[in-house]
Structure formats: structure tokens, C-alpha cells
Amino acid sequence: MLVLAIDTSTPAVTAGLVALDGDVLESRGDRVTVDPRAHGELITPHALEAVKAAGVTLRELDAIVCGVGPGPFTGLRAGMATAASLAHALGIPAYPVCSLDAIAADVAPGEAPFLVLTDARRREVYWAAYAADGSRTDGPHVERPADLQTTIKVAAGDGALLYADALGVQPIEPRFPSPIGLVKAARKDFNHEPAPLTPLYLRRPDAVEPAARKKVTTP
């Protein structure tokens, strides 16, 4: 099974081709650029380059996996629109996956629970808690680091690096979702119809509709 995995929920613009054979996952070609302003510009070229690097064509893909956040509005729209368009054109399923779960799927196995935190801007983080086996136990949420009450002391994601001191956590890898992590988090759904590509925004957008203009009257 050949799966194109993409994610634009973090500053990393990520696309990769993953071959899935039973429980074995193999990365065939990744393209990642860390640039929070380049989601719309780079995600489609990255996806096409990843497929080309794998030595296959788009028509050989069996499925697409797309990180649906939580993340910023503009970034998520770029990735999800790309995933939906390719899936529709190729007639293949597109599976949504929580981007925090994708990061958790790449955390090295251990014996302790951990957090995944990504930068939500506005001095906030998106976060979720996971058991030692990588299963999510809480979240996702958006919160100020100072308001996050937890006894867990290790955390993955770029938010863990940014706010390690405020949270009192030890940052661990990875920082961003990887194609392998995205497919790991989504593969439990591959035998079912995919859920809709619904973004995990968690909060209202910064942009608002302009208010009605005030009437100008003459004396």
C-alpha cells in the first residue's frame, strides 16, 4: 500500500511517500521545509516531489493521509485542500489524523506518559496527553502554558521546546509530524471509510467580518 502523507499544522511543511506492508512502514521519499509562511506555496510541490523521489506516479497511490491539526487556519486549509483535491482527482480515500497523534506515534517507546505540545501562537500551545504506549488520554486542547496543570514531565513537539521552562518539562523528539508518524496514527482506519477532512481549529480565527459602517449624517 502506497500512502502520501501531508501535514501543514505546524511551521513544518511536510509531505512524504510511505509504503505500508502489514505492520512494516517504509519511507520512500520525504520533503520537509520549516517555514510558517510557506504552507500554501510549498505543500503541493513537496507532495509531487516526494512521489517522484519514490519512483512512482500519482496514479499508483492507494491513499492519502492528512494532518488536520490542531493548527493555524491558513496552514491547515492549504494542506487539507491539497489532500482533498488529490484524493478526488485520483479517486482514492483521504484519511484525517490528529497531528498531535502523529507526533506521539514517533515518540520512542518508554514506560512513562508524555505530552505533545505545538506552538499555537498568541503565547499558547496546542496539547494532548498520552499514555506510555502512545494512546491519547486527554486533549487536544489549546491553553496558555502557565495554565496547563499536569504532573507529566516529558513532552514532544516544538511547543515543548518553546515553553520547557514555563511548563517544567523535559523536551523529547520529535518536534513535528513526520510522514511515517502520520501513517502510523491513521492506519487503524485504513479498513474503514475515511472520516471527513474536518479541521481541528480549537479556537476562533483572528480575522473577523468587518462591522457595518457607521452612517454619516450631515448637520
Coordinates of N, CA and C in Angstrom, one line a residue:
M1 N 0.8 -1.2 0.0 CA 0.0 0.0 0.0 C 0.9 1.2 0.0
L2 N 0.7 2.1 -0.9 CA 1.4 3.4 -1.0 C 0.6 4.5 -0.6
V3 N 1.1 5.3 0.4 CA 0.3 6.3 1.1 C 1.1 7.7 1.0
L4 N 0.4 8.7 0.5 CA 1.0 10.0 0.5 C 0.5 10.7 1.8
A5 N 1.5 11.1 2.6 CA 1.2 11.8 3.9 C 1.6 13.2 3.9
I6 N 0.7 14.1 4.3 CA 1.0 15.5 4.3 C 0.5 16.2 5.6
D7 N 1.2 17.2 6.0 CA 0.8 17.9 7.2 C 1.3 19.4 7.1
T8 N 0.4 20.3 7.4 CA 0.7 21.7 7.4 C 0.2 22.4 8.7
S9 N 0.1 21.6 9.8 CA -0.4 22.1 11.1 C 0.6 22.8 11.9
T10 N 1.9 22.7 11.6 CA 3.0 23.4 12.3 C 3.8 24.2 11.4
P11 N 4.9 24.8 11.8 CA 5.8 25.5 10.9 C 6.4 24.7 9.8
A12 N 6.4 23.3 10.0 CA 7.0 22.4 9.0 C 6.0 22.1 7.9
V13 N 6.3 22.3 6.7 CA 5.5 21.9 5.5 C 6.0 20.6 5.2
T14 N 5.2 19.5 5.4 CA 5.6 18.1 5.3 C 4.8 17.3 4.3
A15 N 5.6 16.6 3.5 CA 5.0 15.6 2.6 C 5.9 14.4 2.4
G16 N 5.3 13.3 2.3 CA 6.2 12.1 2.2 C 5.4 10.9 1.6
L17 N 6.1 10.0 0.9 CA 5.5 8.8 0.4 C 5.9 7.6 1.3
V18 N 4.9 6.9 1.9 CA 5.2 5.8 2.8 C 4.6 4.5 2.2
A19 N 5.4 3.5 2.2 CA 5.0 2.2 1.8 C 4.6 1.4 3.0
L20 N 3.4 0.8 3.0 CA 2.9 0.0 4.1 C 2.7 -1.4 3.7
D21 N 3.4 -2.3 4.4 CA 3.2 -3.7 4.1 C 3.0 -4.4 5.5
G22 N 1.7 -4.7 5.8 CA 1.4 -5.3 7.1 C 1.7 -4.3 8.2
D23 N 2.6 -4.6 9.1 CA 3.0 -3.7 10.2 C 4.3 -3.0 9.8
V24 N 4.8 -3.2 8.7 CA 6.1 -2.6 8.3 C 5.8 -1.3 7.5
L25 N 6.4 -0.2 7.9 CA 6.3 1.1 7.2 C 7.7 1.5 6.7
E26 N 7.7 1.9 5.5 CA 9.0 2.3 4.9 C 8.8 3.7 4.2
S27 N 9.7 4.6 4.6 CA 9.7 6.0 4.0 C 10.4 5.9 2.6
R28 N 9.7 6.3 1.6 CA 10.2 6.2 0.2 C 10.7 7.6 -0.3
G29 N 10.3 8.7 0.3 CA 10.7 10.0 -0.1 C 10.0 11.1 0.7
D30 N 10.7 11.9 1.4 CA 10.2 13.0 2.2 C 10.6 14.3 1.7
R31 N 9.8 15.3 1.9 CA 10.1 16.7 1.6 C 9.6 17.5 2.8
V32 N 10.5 18.2 3.5 CA 10.1 19.0 4.7 C 10.8 20.3 4.6
T33 N 10.0 21.4 4.8 CA 10.6 22.7 4.9 C 10.0 23.4 6.1
V34 N 10.8 23.9 7.0 CA 10.3 24.6 8.2 C 10.2 26.1 7.8
D35 N 9.0 26.5 7.5 CA 8.7 27.9 7.1 C 7.2 28.1 7.4
P36 N 6.8 28.8 8.5 CA 5.4 29.0 8.8 C 4.6 29.9 7.8
R37 N 5.3 30.5 6.8 CA 4.7 31.4 5.9 C 4.6 30.7 4.5
A38 N 5.0 29.4 4.4 CA 5.1 28.8 3.0 C 4.2 27.6 2.8
H39 N 3.2 27.4 3.7 CA 2.3 26.3 3.5 C 1.7 26.2 2.2
G40 N 1.0 27.3 1.8 CA 0.3 27.3 0.5 C 1.2 27.2 -0.7
E41 N 2.4 27.8 -0.6 CA 3.4 27.8 -1.7 C 4.0 26.5 -1.9
L42 N 4.3 25.7 -0.8 CA 5.2 24.6 -0.9 C 4.5 23.2 -0.8
I43 N 3.3 23.1 -0.2 CA 2.8 21.8 0.1 C 2.5 21.0 -1.2
T44 N 2.0 21.6 -2.3 CA 1.8 20.8 -3.5 C 3.1 20.4 -4.2
P45 N 4.0 21.4 -4.3 CA 5.3 20.9 -4.9 C 6.0 19.9 -4.0
H46 N 5.9 20.0 -2.7 CA 6.5 19.0 -1.9 C 5.9 17.6 -2.1
A47 N 4.6 17.6 -2.2 CA 3.9 16.3 -2.4 C 4.3 15.7 -3.7
L48 N 4.3 16.5 -4.8 CA 4.7 15.9 -6.1 C 6.2 15.5 -6.1
E49 N 7.1 16.2 -5.4 CA 8.5 15.8 -5.4 C 8.7 14.6 -4.6
A50 N 7.9 14.4 -3.5 CA 8.0 13.2 -2.7 C 7.6 11.9 -3.5
V51 N 6.5 12.1 -4.3 CA 6.1 10.9 -5.1 C 7.1 10.6 -6.2
K52 N 7.7 11.7 -6.8 CA 8.7 11.5 -7.8 C 10.0 10.8 -7.2
A53 N 10.4 11.3 -6.0 CA 11.5 10.7 -5.4 C 11.4 9.2 -5.1
A54 N 10.1 8.8 -4.8 CA 9.8 7.4 -4.6 C 9.8 6.6 -5.8
G55 N 9.9 7.2 -7.0 CA 9.9 6.4 -8.2 C 8.6 5.9 -8.6
V56 N 7.5 6.6 -8.2 CA 6.2 6.1 -8.6 C 5.4 7.3 -9.2
T57 N 4.2 7.1 -9.6 CA 3.4 8.2 -10.1 C 2.2 8.3 -9.2
L58 N 1.5 9.5 -9.3 CA 0.3 9.7 -8.5 C -0.7 8.6 -8.7
R59 N -0.8 8.1 -9.9 CA -1.8 7.0 -10.1 C -1.6 5.7 -9.4
E60 N -0.4 5.6 -8.9 CA -0.1 4.4 -8.1 C -0.4 4.5 -6.6
L61 N -0.8 5.7 -6.2 CA -1.1 5.9 -4.8 C -2.4 5.1 -4.4
D62 N -2.4 4.6 -3.2 CA -3.6 3.9 -2.7 C -4.4 4.8 -1.8
A63 N -3.8 5.7 -1.1 CA -4.5 6.6 -0.1 C -3.7 7.8 0.2
I64 N -4.3 8.7 0.8 CA -3.7 10.0 1.3 C -4.0 10.1 2.8
V65 N -3.0 10.5 3.6 CA -3.2 10.8 5.0 C -2.9 12.3 5.2
C66 N -3.8 13.0 5.9 CA -3.6 14.4 6.1 C -3.7 14.8 7.5
G67 N -2.7 15.5 8.0 CA -2.9 16.0 9.4 C -3.9 17.2 9.4
V68 N -4.8 17.1 10.3 CA -5.9 18.1 10.4 C -5.8 19.0 11.6
G69 N -4.6 19.0 12.2 CA -4.4 19.9 13.3 C -4.5 19.2 14.7
P70 N -4.6 20.0 15.7 CA -4.9 21.5 15.7 C -3.7 22.3 15.1
G71 N -4.1 23.4 14.5 CA -3.1 24.3 13.9 C -3.8 25.6 13.4
P72 N -3.0 26.4 12.8 CA -3.5 27.7 12.3 C -4.4 27.6 11.1
F73 N -5.3 28.5 11.0 CA -6.3 28.4 10.0 C -5.7 28.3 8.6
T74 N -4.9 29.2 8.2 CA -4.3 29.3 6.9 C -3.5 28.0 6.6
G75 N -2.7 27.6 7.5 CA -1.8 26.4 7.3 C -2.7 25.2 7.0
L76 N -3.6 25.0 7.9 CA -4.5 23.8 7.8 C -5.3 23.8 6.5
R77 N -5.8 24.9 6.1 CA -6.5 25.0 4.8 C -5.7 24.5 3.6
A78 N -4.4 24.9 3.6 CA -3.5 24.6 2.5 C -3.3 23.1 2.4
G79 N -3.0 22.5 3.5 CA -2.8 21.0 3.4 C -4.0 20.2 3.2
M80 N -5.2 20.6 3.8 CA -6.4 19.9 3.6 C -7.0 20.0 2.2
A81 N -6.8 21.2 1.7 CA -7.3 21.5 0.3 C -6.5 20.6 -0.7
T82 N -5.2 20.5 -0.5 CA -4.3 19.7 -1.3 C -4.7 18.3 -1.2
A83 N -4.9 17.8 0.0 CA -5.3 16.4 0.2 C -6.6 16.0 -0.5
A84 N -7.6 16.9 -0.2 CA -8.9 16.7 -0.8 C -8.9 16.7 -2.3
S85 N -8.2 17.6 -2.9 CA -8.1 17.8 -4.3 C -7.4 16.5 -5.0
L86 N -6.3 16.1 -4.4 CA -5.6 14.9 -5.0 C -6.5 13.7 -4.8
A87 N -7.1 13.5 -3.7 CA -7.9 12.3 -3.4 C -9.1 12.3 -4.4
H88 N -9.7 13.4 -4.6 CA -10.9 13.5 -5.6 C -10.4 13.2 -7.0
A89 N -9.3 13.8 -7.4 CA -8.8 13.6 -8.8 C -8.4 12.2 -9.0
L90 N -7.8 11.5 -8.0 CA -7.3 10.2 -8.2 C -8.3 9.1 -7.8
G91 N -9.4 9.5 -7.2 CA -10.4 8.5 -6.8 C -9.9 7.6 -5.7
I92 N -9.2 8.2 -4.7 CA -8.7 7.4 -3.6 C -9.1 8.0 -2.3
P93 N -9.1 7.3 -1.2 CA -9.5 7.9 0.1 C -8.5 8.8 0.7
A94 N -9.0 9.8 1.4 CA -8.1 10.7 2.2 C -8.5 10.6 3.7
Y95 N -7.5 10.2 4.5 CA -7.8 9.9 5.9 C -7.3 11.1 6.8
P96 N -8.2 11.6 7.6 CA -7.7 12.7 8.5 C -7.0 12.1 9.7
V97 N -6.1 12.8 10.3 CA -5.4 12.3 11.5 C -5.1 13.5 12.4
C98 N -5.2 13.4 13.7 CA -4.8 14.5 14.6 C -3.3 14.6 14.5
S99 N -2.8 15.8 14.2 CA -1.4 16.0 14.1 C -0.6 15.7 15.3
L100 N -1.2 16.0 16.5 CA -0.5 15.6 17.8 C -0.4 14.1 17.9
D101 N -1.4 13.4 17.4 CA -1.2 11.9 17.5 C -0.1 11.4 16.6
A102 N 0.1 12.1 15.5 CA 1.2 11.7 14.6 C 2.6 12.0 15.2
I103 N 2.7 13.1 16.0 CA 3.9 13.3 16.7 C 4.1 12.2 17.8
A104 N 3.0 11.9 18.5 CA 3.1 10.9 19.5 C 3.5 9.5 19.0
A105 N 3.1 9.2 17.8 CA 3.4 7.9 17.2 C 4.9 7.8 16.9
D106 N 5.6 8.9 16.8 CA 7.1 8.8 16.6 C 7.9 8.9 17.9
V107 N 7.2 9.1 19.0 CA 8.0 9.1 20.3 C 8.5 7.7 20.6
A108 N 9.8 7.7 21.0 CA 10.4 6.4 21.3 C 9.6 5.7 22.4
P109 N 9.4 4.4 22.3 CA 8.7 3.6 23.4 C 9.4 3.8 24.8
G110 N 8.6 4.0 25.8 CA 9.1 4.1 27.2 C 8.1 3.6 28.2
E111 N 8.3 3.9 29.4 CA 7.4 3.4 30.5 C 6.6 4.5 31.1
A112 N 6.8 5.8 30.7 CA 6.1 6.9 31.3 C 5.2 7.6 30.3
P113 N 4.1 8.2 30.8 CA 3.3 9.0 30.0 C 4.0 10.3 29.5
F114 N 3.5 10.9 28.5 CA 4.1 12.1 27.9 C 3.1 13.0 27.3
L115 N 3.5 14.3 27.1 CA 2.7 15.3 26.5 C 3.2 15.5 25.0
V116 N 2.3 16.0 24.2 CA 2.7 16.6 22.9 C 2.2 18.0 22.9
L117 N 3.1 18.9 22.6 CA 2.7 20.4 22.6 C 3.3 21.0 21.3
T118 N 2.4 21.7 20.6 CA 2.8 22.5 19.5 C 2.5 24.0 19.7
D119 N 3.2 24.8 19.0 CA 3.0 26.3 19.2 C 1.7 26.7 18.5
A120 N 0.9 27.3 19.4 CA -0.4 27.8 18.9 C -0.4 29.3 18.7
R121 N 0.8 29.9 18.8 CA 1.0 31.4 18.7 C 0.1 32.0 19.9
R122 N 0.1 33.3 19.9 CA -0.6 34.1 20.9 C -0.1 33.6 22.3
R123 N 1.1 33.1 22.4 CA 1.7 32.6 23.7 C 0.8 31.5 24.2
E124 N 0.3 30.6 23.4 CA -0.4 29.5 23.8 C 0.1 28.2 23.1
V125 N -0.3 27.1 23.6 CA 0.1 25.8 23.0 C -1.1 25.0 22.7
Y126 N -1.1 24.2 21.6 CA -2.0 23.0 21.5 C -1.3 21.9 22.2
W127 N -2.1 21.1 22.9 CA -1.5 20.0 23.6 C -2.5 18.8 23.8
A128 N -1.9 17.7 24.0 CA -2.6 16.4 24.4 C -1.7 15.6 25.2
A129 N -2.3 14.7 26.0 CA -1.6 13.8 26.9 C -1.7 12.4 26.4
Y130 N -0.6 11.6 26.6 CA -0.6 10.3 26.0 C 0.0 9.3 27.1
A131 N -0.6 8.1 27.1 CA 0.0 7.0 27.9 C 1.3 6.5 27.3
A132 N 2.0 5.7 28.1 CA 3.3 5.3 27.7 C 3.3 4.5 26.3
D133 N 2.1 3.9 26.0 CA 2.0 3.1 24.8 C 1.6 4.0 23.6
G134 N 1.5 5.4 23.8 CA 1.2 6.3 22.7 C -0.3 6.6 22.5
S135 N -1.2 6.0 23.3 CA -2.6 6.2 23.2 C -2.9 7.5 23.9
R136 N -3.8 8.3 23.2 CA -4.1 9.6 23.8 C -5.1 9.5 25.0
T137 N -4.8 10.2 26.1 CA -5.6 10.1 27.3 C -6.3 11.4 27.6
D138 N -5.9 12.5 26.9 CA -6.5 13.8 27.2 C -6.2 14.7 26.0
G139 N -7.2 15.6 25.7 CA -7.0 16.5 24.6 C -7.5 16.1 23.3
P140 N -7.3 16.9 22.2 CA -6.4 18.1 22.2 C -7.1 19.3 22.8
H141 N -6.3 20.2 23.3 CA -6.7 21.5 23.9 C -5.8 22.6 23.4
V142 N -6.3 23.8 23.6 CA -5.4 25.0 23.4 C -5.4 25.8 24.7
E143 N -4.2 26.2 25.2 CA -4.1 26.8 26.5 C -2.8 27.5 26.7
R144 N -2.8 28.5 27.6 CA -1.5 29.2 27.9 C -0.7 28.2 28.7
P145 N 0.6 28.2 28.5 CA 1.5 27.2 29.2 C 1.4 27.4 30.7
A146 N 1.2 28.6 31.2 CA 1.1 28.8 32.6 C -0.2 28.2 33.2
D147 N -1.2 28.0 32.4 CA -2.5 27.5 32.9 C -2.6 26.0 32.8
L148 N -1.6 25.3 32.1 CA -1.6 23.9 31.9 C -1.2 23.2 33.2
Q149 N -2.1 22.5 33.8 CA -1.8 21.8 35.0 C -1.6 20.3 34.7
T150 N -0.4 19.9 35.0 CA 0.0 18.5 34.7 C 1.1 18.0 35.6
T151 N 1.1 16.7 35.8 CA 2.2 16.1 36.6 C 3.2 15.4 35.6
I152 N 2.9 15.4 34.3 CA 3.8 14.8 33.3 C 5.0 15.6 33.1
K153 N 6.2 15.0 33.0 CA 7.4 15.8 33.0 C 8.2 15.7 31.7
V154 N 7.7 15.0 30.7 CA 8.4 15.0 29.4 C 7.3 15.3 28.3
A155 N 7.8 16.0 27.2 CA 6.9 16.4 26.2 C 7.6 16.5 24.9
A156 N 6.9 16.1 23.8 CA 7.4 16.2 22.4 C 6.8 17.4 21.8
G157 N 7.3 17.8 20.6 CA 6.7 18.9 19.8 C 7.5 20.2 20.0
D158 N 7.3 21.1 19.0 CA 8.0 22.3 19.1 C 7.6 23.2 20.3
G159 N 6.3 23.0 20.7 CA 5.8 23.8 21.9 C 6.6 23.4 23.1
A160 N 7.0 22.2 23.2 CA 7.8 21.7 24.4 C 9.1 22.5 24.5
L161 N 9.7 22.7 23.3 CA 11.0 23.4 23.3 C 10.8 24.9 23.6
L162 N 9.7 25.5 23.1 CA 9.5 26.9 23.3 C 9.1 27.2 24.8
Y163 N 8.4 26.3 25.4 CA 7.9 26.6 26.8 C 8.3 25.6 27.8
A164 N 9.5 25.0 27.6 CA 10.0 24.0 28.6 C 10.1 24.5 30.0
D165 N 10.7 25.7 30.1 CA 10.8 26.3 31.5 C 9.5 26.6 32.1
A166 N 8.6 27.2 31.4 CA 7.3 27.6 31.9 C 6.5 26.3 32.4
L167 N 6.7 25.3 31.6 CA 5.9 24.0 31.9 C 6.7 23.1 32.9
G168 N 8.0 23.3 33.0 CA 8.7 22.4 33.8 C 8.8 21.0 33.2
V169 N 9.0 20.9 31.9 CA 9.1 19.6 31.2 C 10.4 19.5 30.5
Q170 N 10.8 18.2 30.3 CA 12.0 17.9 29.5 C 11.6 17.6 28.1
P171 N 12.0 18.4 27.1 CA 11.6 18.2 25.7 C 12.3 16.9 25.2
I172 N 11.5 16.2 24.4 CA 11.9 15.0 23.7 C 11.6 15.1 22.2
E173 N 12.2 14.3 21.4 CA 11.9 14.2 20.0 C 10.6 13.4 19.8
P174 N 9.8 13.7 18.6 CA 10.1 14.7 17.6 C 9.5 16.0 17.8
R175 N 9.9 17.0 17.0 CA 9.4 18.3 17.1 C 8.1 18.5 16.2
F176 N 8.1 17.8 15.0 CA 7.0 18.0 14.1 C 6.5 16.6 13.6
P177 N 5.3 16.6 13.1 CA 4.8 15.3 12.5 C 5.6 14.9 11.3
S178 N 5.9 13.6 11.2 CA 6.6 13.0 10.1 C 5.6 12.2 9.2
P179 N 5.9 12.0 7.9 CA 5.1 11.1 7.1 C 4.9 9.7 7.8
I180 N 5.9 9.1 8.3 CA 5.8 7.8 9.0 C 4.8 7.9 10.2
G181 N 5.0 9.0 11.0 CA 4.1 9.2 12.1 C 2.7 9.4 11.7
L182 N 2.4 10.1 10.7 CA 1.1 10.4 10.2 C 0.4 9.1 9.8
V183 N 1.1 8.2 9.1 CA 0.6 6.9 8.6 C 0.4 6.0 9.8
K184 N 1.3 6.0 10.8 CA 1.1 5.2 12.0 C -0.1 5.5 12.7
A185 N -0.4 6.8 12.8 CA -1.6 7.3 13.5 C -2.9 7.0 12.8
A186 N -2.8 6.9 11.5 CA -4.0 6.7 10.7 C -4.3 5.3 10.3
R187 N -3.3 4.4 10.3 CA -3.5 3.1 9.7 C -4.6 2.3 10.3
K188 N -5.0 2.5 11.6 CA -6.1 1.8 12.2 C -7.4 2.0 11.4
D189 N -7.5 3.1 10.7 CA -8.7 3.4 9.9 C -8.7 3.0 8.5
F190 N -7.6 2.3 8.0 CA -7.5 2.0 6.6 C -8.5 1.0 6.1
N191 N -9.1 0.2 7.0 CA -10.1 -0.8 6.6 C -11.5 -0.3 6.7
H192 N -11.6 1.0 6.9 CA -12.9 1.7 7.0 C -13.0 2.8 6.1
E193 N -14.2 3.3 5.9 CA -14.4 4.5 5.1 C -13.8 5.7 5.9
P194 N -13.1 6.6 5.2 CA -12.5 7.7 5.9 C -13.5 8.7 6.5
A195 N -13.2 9.2 7.6 CA -14.0 10.3 8.1 C -13.8 11.6 7.3
P196 N -14.7 12.5 7.4 CA -14.5 13.8 6.6 C -13.2 14.5 7.1
L197 N -12.6 15.2 6.1 CA -11.4 16.1 6.5 C -11.9 17.3 7.2
T198 N -12.0 17.2 8.5 CA -12.6 18.3 9.3 C -11.4 18.9 10.1
P199 N -11.1 20.2 10.0 CA -10.0 20.8 10.7 C -10.3 20.9 12.2
L200 N -9.2 20.6 13.0 CA -9.2 20.8 14.4 C -8.7 22.2 14.7
Y201 N -9.6 23.2 14.7 CA -9.1 24.6 14.9 C -9.0 24.9 16.4
L202 N -9.9 24.5 17.2 CA -10.0 24.7 18.7 C -10.2 26.1 19.1
R203 N -10.1 27.1 18.2 CA -10.5 28.4 18.6 C -10.9 29.2 17.4
R204 N -11.5 30.4 17.7 CA -12.0 31.2 16.6 C -10.8 31.9 15.8
P205 N -11.0 32.2 14.6 CA -10.0 32.8 13.8 C -9.7 34.2 14.2
D206 N -8.5 34.7 13.9 CA -8.1 36.1 14.2 C -8.9 37.0 13.3
A207 N -9.1 36.7 12.1 CA -9.9 37.6 11.2 C -11.4 37.5 11.5
V208 N -12.0 38.7 11.4 CA -13.4 38.8 11.7 C -14.1 39.6 10.5
E209 N -15.3 39.4 10.3 CA -16.0 40.2 9.3 C -16.1 41.6 9.8
P210 N -15.9 42.5 8.9 CA -15.9 43.9 9.3 C -17.3 44.3 9.7
A211 N -17.3 45.2 10.7 CA -18.6 45.7 11.2 C -19.3 46.6 10.2
A212 N -20.6 46.7 10.3 CA -21.3 47.6 9.4 C -20.7 49.1 9.6
R213 N -20.6 49.7 8.5 CA -20.1 51.1 8.6 C -21.1 52.0 9.2
K214 N -20.6 53.0 10.0 CA -21.5 53.9 10.6 C -22.0 54.9 9.6
K215 N -23.3 55.2 9.8 CA -23.9 56.2 8.9 C -23.4 57.6 9.1
V216 N -23.1 58.3 8.1 CA -22.6 59.6 8.2 C -23.8 60.6 7.9
T217 N -24.1 61.4 8.9 CA -25.2 62.3 8.7 C -24.6 63.8 8.6
T218 N -25.3 64.6 7.9 CA -24.9 66.0 7.8 C -25.7 66.8 8.7
P219 N -25.1 67.8 9.3 CA -25.9 68.7 10.2 C -27.0 69.4 9.5

